Amino acid sequence: MIKNLIKTLQKSTKQSIDNKEIILDKDLPKNITALKEIYSYPDNTDVQFRSLHINGLDKTAMVVFISTITNTKIIDEHIVEPLLKNQLKDSRIENIITIQSYKKKNNMKDVLIDINTGNAALFIDGEDQAYLLNVTNFEGRGIEKPDNETVVKGPKEAFNEKAATNISLVRKRIKNEKLVIENITVSKRSKNEVYVAYIKDVANEHLLNNVKERLKALDVDAIQNLSLLEQYIEERKHSIFPTVLYTERPDRAVSFLEDGYIVLLMDNSPDSLVLPATFWSFFHSSEDHYLRLIYGNFTRILRMAALFITIFTSAIYVGVVTYHIEMVPPDLLLAITATREKVPFPAAIEVLLMEFAFELIREAGLRVPSPIGPTIGIVGALILGQAAVEANIVSPIVVIVVALSGLSSFAIGDISMNFTIRIIRFIFIIAASLFGIYGMTAVFTMGLFYMVSLKSFGIPYLSPLSPKYKSSKDTLFRRALQNEIFRPGYVKPKDMTKR
Amino acid sequence: MKILPSIGKILCLIMLIIILSGCWDKTEVEQLAYVVAIGLDKPEDEENLVEVSYIIANPEAGNQAGGASSDEPPQETISFTATDFVSSKSLANTVISKQITYDLLRFIIVSEDFAKDDDFIRWIYDATKAMEIRRDIRLMVTEEAPSTFIANNNPKLDTRPHKYFELIFRRGNDTGNIPPSRLDSFFRITEGDANVFLAIYGTTKKRQNNNNQEDPDDLLAGELEYTGVTNTTQFAGSAVFKEGKMIDKLTIEETRIAFLLSNELEQPTEILTALPDPFKDDHQLTTRISKEGNIDIRMKLNDQKPTINVTVPINMEILTNHGMTEFTEDNKKRETLEKSFEKTLNQKFEEFIKKTQEEYAAEPFGWSLEARKKFRTIPEYIEFDWMNTYPEMEINVNTKIELENFGRQSDLPDLNEMRD
């Protein structure tokens, strides 16, 4: 019975979608009735139907728009007023209204899309088409500083939730007619649109088609923003490594565009998706190139060191203390032993406990309302650090080890990669507590195998390091800008050289 | 019914196998007793047993971290009779509460009597069997029984035993008072059967210095006269091991000569010694001696009587000048000085080489390694029989001294003028 009910429900929804497949009629009242039914007028309060009489043509007309997402002032001044004041008998509608751009559609489905995106539809009695007039005005915030990918030196603009603004920020940086911004609707019900940006004479055709096909193949009712879209289009959904780069910096997105990558933009997303992504694109930050060569490479070294410290310090401590004490210099070993003398837990449990506590502080600090934020920091540092040591729950050396690995984990800026290494850290600690350094080596080797096997939109994850491609060798270190003459070969750009 | 278990179940099983197969040699650091030094001695009228002594470091000593600092002693010692120093680990646990580990073991202390025993080599080779024992630990010979040595050794400042031994041995090595004496070179030299091995010699007993009072360097451990409130232990000179058995002792001076004539031993950085002043008979000049690179060894082994010509390049600094002779500006005087030093050193070198040839019939310098290069095959070298040929060799030593500087201020006032 329930099955039947679901079936009928499905049928009705299907029907309501099918209703929109109407061809517009010459009879104005018929069109309006259909529209009013579709929009549940007058229950739907912000849908406006403004009927008027064009004196010159002696025709009734109807302007349909959603008042909350349109610029009503423009509707007044450039649509309603000219139409009402018109006295000429044989002028055409497009010559009466003084709006920037318009199009004509005779299909109800297309009309609805435009009304829903903030345009006004003008129906004239006796015409089987509607004029769709561009008066969109969505509310949103202005351009602000990036919150997550901050830099000291370099531009400080970030994407915001308006795709038009974001596209404008991109166009501001690439003043070239070959920059193409395509528009693909990816969801059935909410009609979310994705803007695919690429440079036509650089980006690889095959890669572009691959991306577009994947976007078109999506069969969902709604995809609100890019964070969700990322999960729909990525290849391995259960993989620990991210394969799509997510950046909120227009300068970063543009530098990828210029290298032949493809950038996705969307309304309601204060960010962009860069496809394909390699391990290095997560490891790098835009400031690496803004700083002078030596300074940039210095931060790269720091970041790589921080990456390994995060992954390995706690695990090495556990492994060495439980399996390889002969590796530790006598003074240090005796110091560790002395501090562990009164601690009731094995070293592995002790470290896991502290790592877990550290993750708790981080998560709580993120979710806590900002007025009580500082309290969490004090409680976390004081209770978990000082008091735990004094109560002999953990040894002071473990606090140092965990604090070091926790602190280092912040050096990786990308949020996805950050999660990756934080989770990997736990895998290594468990491997070290079961098998010592031997276990860590085994996990590391397997991890490398896995990373090498990964692909992002057909591009090997560790390229251009392995497999080797012609590129500017921007991996662990970067080279002087004059020497970075090649676009990355693995995205197979149409134009290999940058000069 | 499904025949194949789900992937989840398989993963669970694999996880269980991994967890079950892990942790088999897990130890917790605080549950171990760290033996820093092992003492070995021969108990009287017991043929197949050894007396094993342990110095066990207490990690808590002097440690302030983790709450209240403890006033526990820095070390704990124990001596008992066992069949060897491997099985003694479990025997010690009748008294010691924690599992005995040799991971921190840095020294093996052997009594002089035991080292002179024919059977000593049987016990010391146990160290090659035990997994935990490192090969770079040091071998030390004490005059008294190790148990007595351990009981009497009571450093006042560096109370933590591993630190004390490490510091005093490293410093002894730097000044050339004691040889490096690493266990792996003991095994290598014993098995190579061509040289003698020099081990550290130490004692807590005081002994009358029966050598001449003229040369204060010519002493052994226990012979330095000193007063004051400090440890009674002395490390000086070396014990000579031939074919895995101790045969003699060398004084500090002889140990330093062995250093200077060797390309194999790790060189001391600071040999400070006094040599006779050629200008004033009743005064001595303190010098800092260091070897300038490797010594040059020329061998003629094919002759009826094999000859070896050794050139020792030496850099010298003059640190004191009690004779107050002005030789910094005077080329001739400097030449006389060099000649005189060369003569003194040559004489000492020759005396010592003669002693090794006559008394030990083997050399501690590692020249046999140099000699191997002269042979095309190993059987040829074995047939030559270095150990037996060495005593008959003619060995000429030639010292080349280069005077480097004469202290921070090279000029000294003229005493005659000052006191006129």
Tab-separated table of N, CA and C in Angstrom, chain A residues 321-323 325-326 328 330-331 333-343 345-347 389 392 396 433-435, chain B residues 18-19 21-30 32 34 59-60 63 65-66 68 98 103-104 106 134 160 162-163:
chain	number	residue	atom	x	y	z
A	321	VAL	N	59.696	4.291	21.963
A	321	VAL	CA	59.631	4.031	23.395
A	321	VAL	C	59.156	2.607	23.689
A	322	THR	N	58.335	2.047	22.811
A	322	THR	CA	57.851	0.699	23.109
A	322	THR	C	58.661	-0.403	22.431
A	323	TYR	N	59.351	-0.096	21.331
A	323	TYR	CA	60.044	-1.187	20.639
A	323	TYR	C	61.533	-0.952	20.420
A	325	ILE	N	64.098	1.061	22.170
A	325	ILE	CA	64.696	1.995	23.126
A	325	ILE	C	66.181	2.166	22.887
A	326	GLU	N	66.821	1.219	22.193
A	326	GLU	CA	68.262	1.365	21.962
A	326	GLU	C	68.560	2.525	21.015
A	328	VAL	N	67.428	5.538	21.356
A	328	VAL	CA	67.364	6.822	22.057
A	328	VAL	C	68.684	7.058	22.787
A	330	PRO	N	71.154	7.875	25.773
A	330	PRO	CA	70.911	7.509	27.167
A	330	PRO	C	70.241	8.599	27.984
A	331	ASP	N	70.727	9.839	27.848
A	331	ASP	CA	70.161	10.913	28.663
A	331	ASP	C	68.674	11.086	28.410
A	333	LEU	N	66.638	8.880	27.035
A	333	LEU	CA	65.895	7.689	27.435
A	333	LEU	C	65.604	7.717	28.928
A	334	LEU	N	66.629	8.070	29.719
A	334	LEU	CA	66.417	8.106	31.164
A	334	LEU	C	65.434	9.205	31.534
A	335	ALA	N	65.487	10.329	30.814
A	335	ALA	CA	64.529	11.403	31.088
A	335	ALA	C	63.107	10.941	30.794
A	336	ILE	N	62.941	10.255	29.639
A	336	ILE	CA	61.610	9.748	29.291
A	336	ILE	C	61.141	8.749	30.349
A	337	THR	N	62.065	7.850	30.719
A	337	THR	CA	61.711	6.834	31.705
A	337	THR	C	61.265	7.474	33.014
A	338	ALA	N	62.040	8.482	33.445
A	338	ALA	CA	61.717	9.119	34.722
A	338	ALA	C	60.331	9.745	34.689
A	339	THR	N	59.978	10.390	33.552
A	339	THR	CA	58.674	11.042	33.508
A	339	THR	C	57.551	10.024	33.376
A	340	ARG	N	57.881	8.854	32.852
A	340	ARG	CA	56.831	7.852	32.680
A	340	ARG	C	56.639	6.979	33.916
A	341	GLU	N	57.547	7.108	34.868
A	341	GLU	CA	57.554	6.226	36.038
A	341	GLU	C	56.186	6.155	36.730
A	342	LYS	N	55.512	7.306	36.833
A	342	LYS	CA	54.260	7.308	37.605
A	342	LYS	C	53.017	7.346	36.712
A	343	VAL	N	53.223	7.268	35.403
A	343	VAL	CA	52.071	7.336	34.496
A	343	VAL	C	51.437	5.949	34.388
A	345	PHE	N	49.315	4.652	32.176
A	345	PHE	CA	48.965	4.069	30.876
A	345	PHE	C	50.201	3.684	30.074
A	346	PRO	N	50.052	2.714	29.174
A	346	PRO	CA	51.136	2.446	28.221
A	346	PRO	C	51.345	3.672	27.321
A	347	ALA	N	52.534	3.765	26.733
A	347	ALA	CA	52.871	4.953	25.942
A	347	ALA	C	51.860	5.186	24.818
A	389	VAL	N	49.486	16.638	33.439
A	389	VAL	CA	50.858	16.280	33.800
A	389	VAL	C	50.997	16.185	35.309
A	392	ASN	N	49.797	13.175	36.879
A	392	ASN	CA	50.466	11.967	36.390
A	392	ASN	C	49.594	11.151	35.446
A	396	PRO	N	55.123	14.763	30.716
A	396	PRO	CA	55.357	16.054	30.062
A	396	PRO	C	55.911	15.897	28.647
A	433	SER	N	52.243	1.587	17.412
A	433	SER	CA	52.019	0.941	18.695
A	433	SER	C	51.880	-0.569	18.533
A	434	LEU	N	51.566	-1.029	17.323
A	434	LEU	CA	51.476	-2.480	17.113
A	434	LEU	C	52.804	-3.082	16.665
A	435	PHE	N	53.522	-2.381	15.790
A	435	PHE	CA	54.716	-2.994	15.202
A	435	PHE	C	55.956	-2.109	15.255
B	18	ILE	N	46.003	-8.486	12.338
B	18	ILE	CA	47.081	-7.506	12.514
B	18	ILE	C	47.266	-7.178	13.993
B	19	ILE	N	46.135	-6.964	14.674
B	19	ILE	CA	46.245	-6.590	16.088
B	19	ILE	C	46.813	-7.745	16.907
B	21	SER	N	48.776	-10.098	15.853
B	21	SER	CA	50.171	-10.414	15.552
B	21	SER	C	51.100	-9.297	15.986
B	22	GLY	N	50.555	-8.163	16.410
B	22	GLY	CA	51.409	-7.057	16.830
B	22	GLY	C	51.836	-7.181	18.280
B	23	CYS	N	52.609	-6.227	18.712
B	23	CYS	CA	52.957	-6.072	20.130
B	23	CYS	C	53.764	-7.213	20.731
B	24	TRP	N	54.381	-8.094	19.909
B	24	TRP	CA	54.974	-9.261	20.570
B	24	TRP	C	56.260	-8.949	21.332
B	25	ASP	N	56.964	-7.896	20.949
B	25	ASP	CA	58.168	-7.572	21.727
B	25	ASP	C	58.050	-6.198	22.348
B	26	LYS	N	56.827	-5.856	22.739
B	26	LYS	CA	56.572	-4.541	23.296
B	26	LYS	C	57.149	-4.457	24.709
B	27	THR	N	57.804	-3.349	24.997
B	27	THR	CA	58.268	-3.107	26.356
B	27	THR	C	57.886	-1.684	26.713
B	28	GLU	N	57.705	-1.445	27.975
B	28	GLU	CA	57.459	-0.075	28.404
B	28	GLU	C	58.707	0.404	29.116
B	29	VAL	N	59.163	1.607	28.754
B	29	VAL	CA	60.457	2.074	29.253
B	29	VAL	C	60.562	2.070	30.766
B	30	GLU	N	59.418	2.356	31.439
B	30	GLU	CA	59.526	2.495	32.886
B	30	GLU	C	59.564	1.139	33.588
B	32	LEU	N	61.793	-1.194	32.851
B	32	LEU	CA	63.100	-1.783	32.581
B	32	LEU	C	64.122	-1.260	33.573
B	34	TYR	N	67.949	-0.373	33.642
B	34	TYR	CA	68.988	-0.107	32.653
B	34	TYR	C	70.374	-0.379	33.228
B	59	PRO	N	66.648	6.192	36.606
B	59	PRO	CA	66.224	7.331	35.766
B	59	PRO	C	65.712	8.499	36.586
B	60	GLU	N	65.189	8.233	37.753
B	60	GLU	CA	64.536	9.299	38.521
B	60	GLU	C	65.517	10.241	39.191
B	63	ASN	N	65.911	14.097	38.556
B	63	ASN	CA	64.901	14.529	37.601
B	63	ASN	C	63.827	15.340	38.299
B	65	ALA	N	61.141	16.784	36.521
B	65	ALA	CA	59.888	16.807	35.761
B	65	ALA	C	58.868	15.868	36.385
B	66	GLY	N	57.626	16.153	36.128
B	66	GLY	CA	56.548	15.254	36.528
B	66	GLY	C	56.308	15.252	38.017
B	68	ALA	N	56.919	15.862	42.077
B	68	ALA	CA	57.947	15.960	43.096
B	68	ALA	C	59.238	15.285	42.641
B	98	LYS	N	62.745	-4.827	38.252
B	98	LYS	CA	62.369	-4.626	36.853
B	98	LYS	C	63.158	-5.542	35.940
B	103	ASP	N	70.266	-2.493	26.899
B	103	ASP	CA	70.174	-1.495	25.844
B	103	ASP	C	71.053	-0.276	26.112
B	104	LEU	N	71.214	0.057	27.380
B	104	LEU	CA	72.030	1.237	27.715
B	104	LEU	C	73.448	0.843	28.104
B	106	ARG	N	77.151	0.400	28.324
B	106	ARG	CA	78.220	1.121	27.637
B	106	ARG	C	79.599	0.562	27.983
B	134	ARG	N	75.641	-3.579	22.203
B	134	ARG	CA	76.213	-2.894	21.057
B	134	ARG	C	77.685	-3.241	20.950
B	160	ARG	N	75.182	10.545	38.024
B	160	ARG	CA	74.495	9.556	37.206
B	160	ARG	C	75.537	8.737	36.471
B	162	HIS	N	75.895	6.607	33.854
B	162	HIS	CA	76.189	6.566	32.421
B	162	HIS	C	76.896	7.834	31.977
B	163	LYS	N	76.503	8.954	32.611
B	163	LYS	CA	77.091	10.239	32.251
B	163	LYS	C	78.547	10.290	32.711
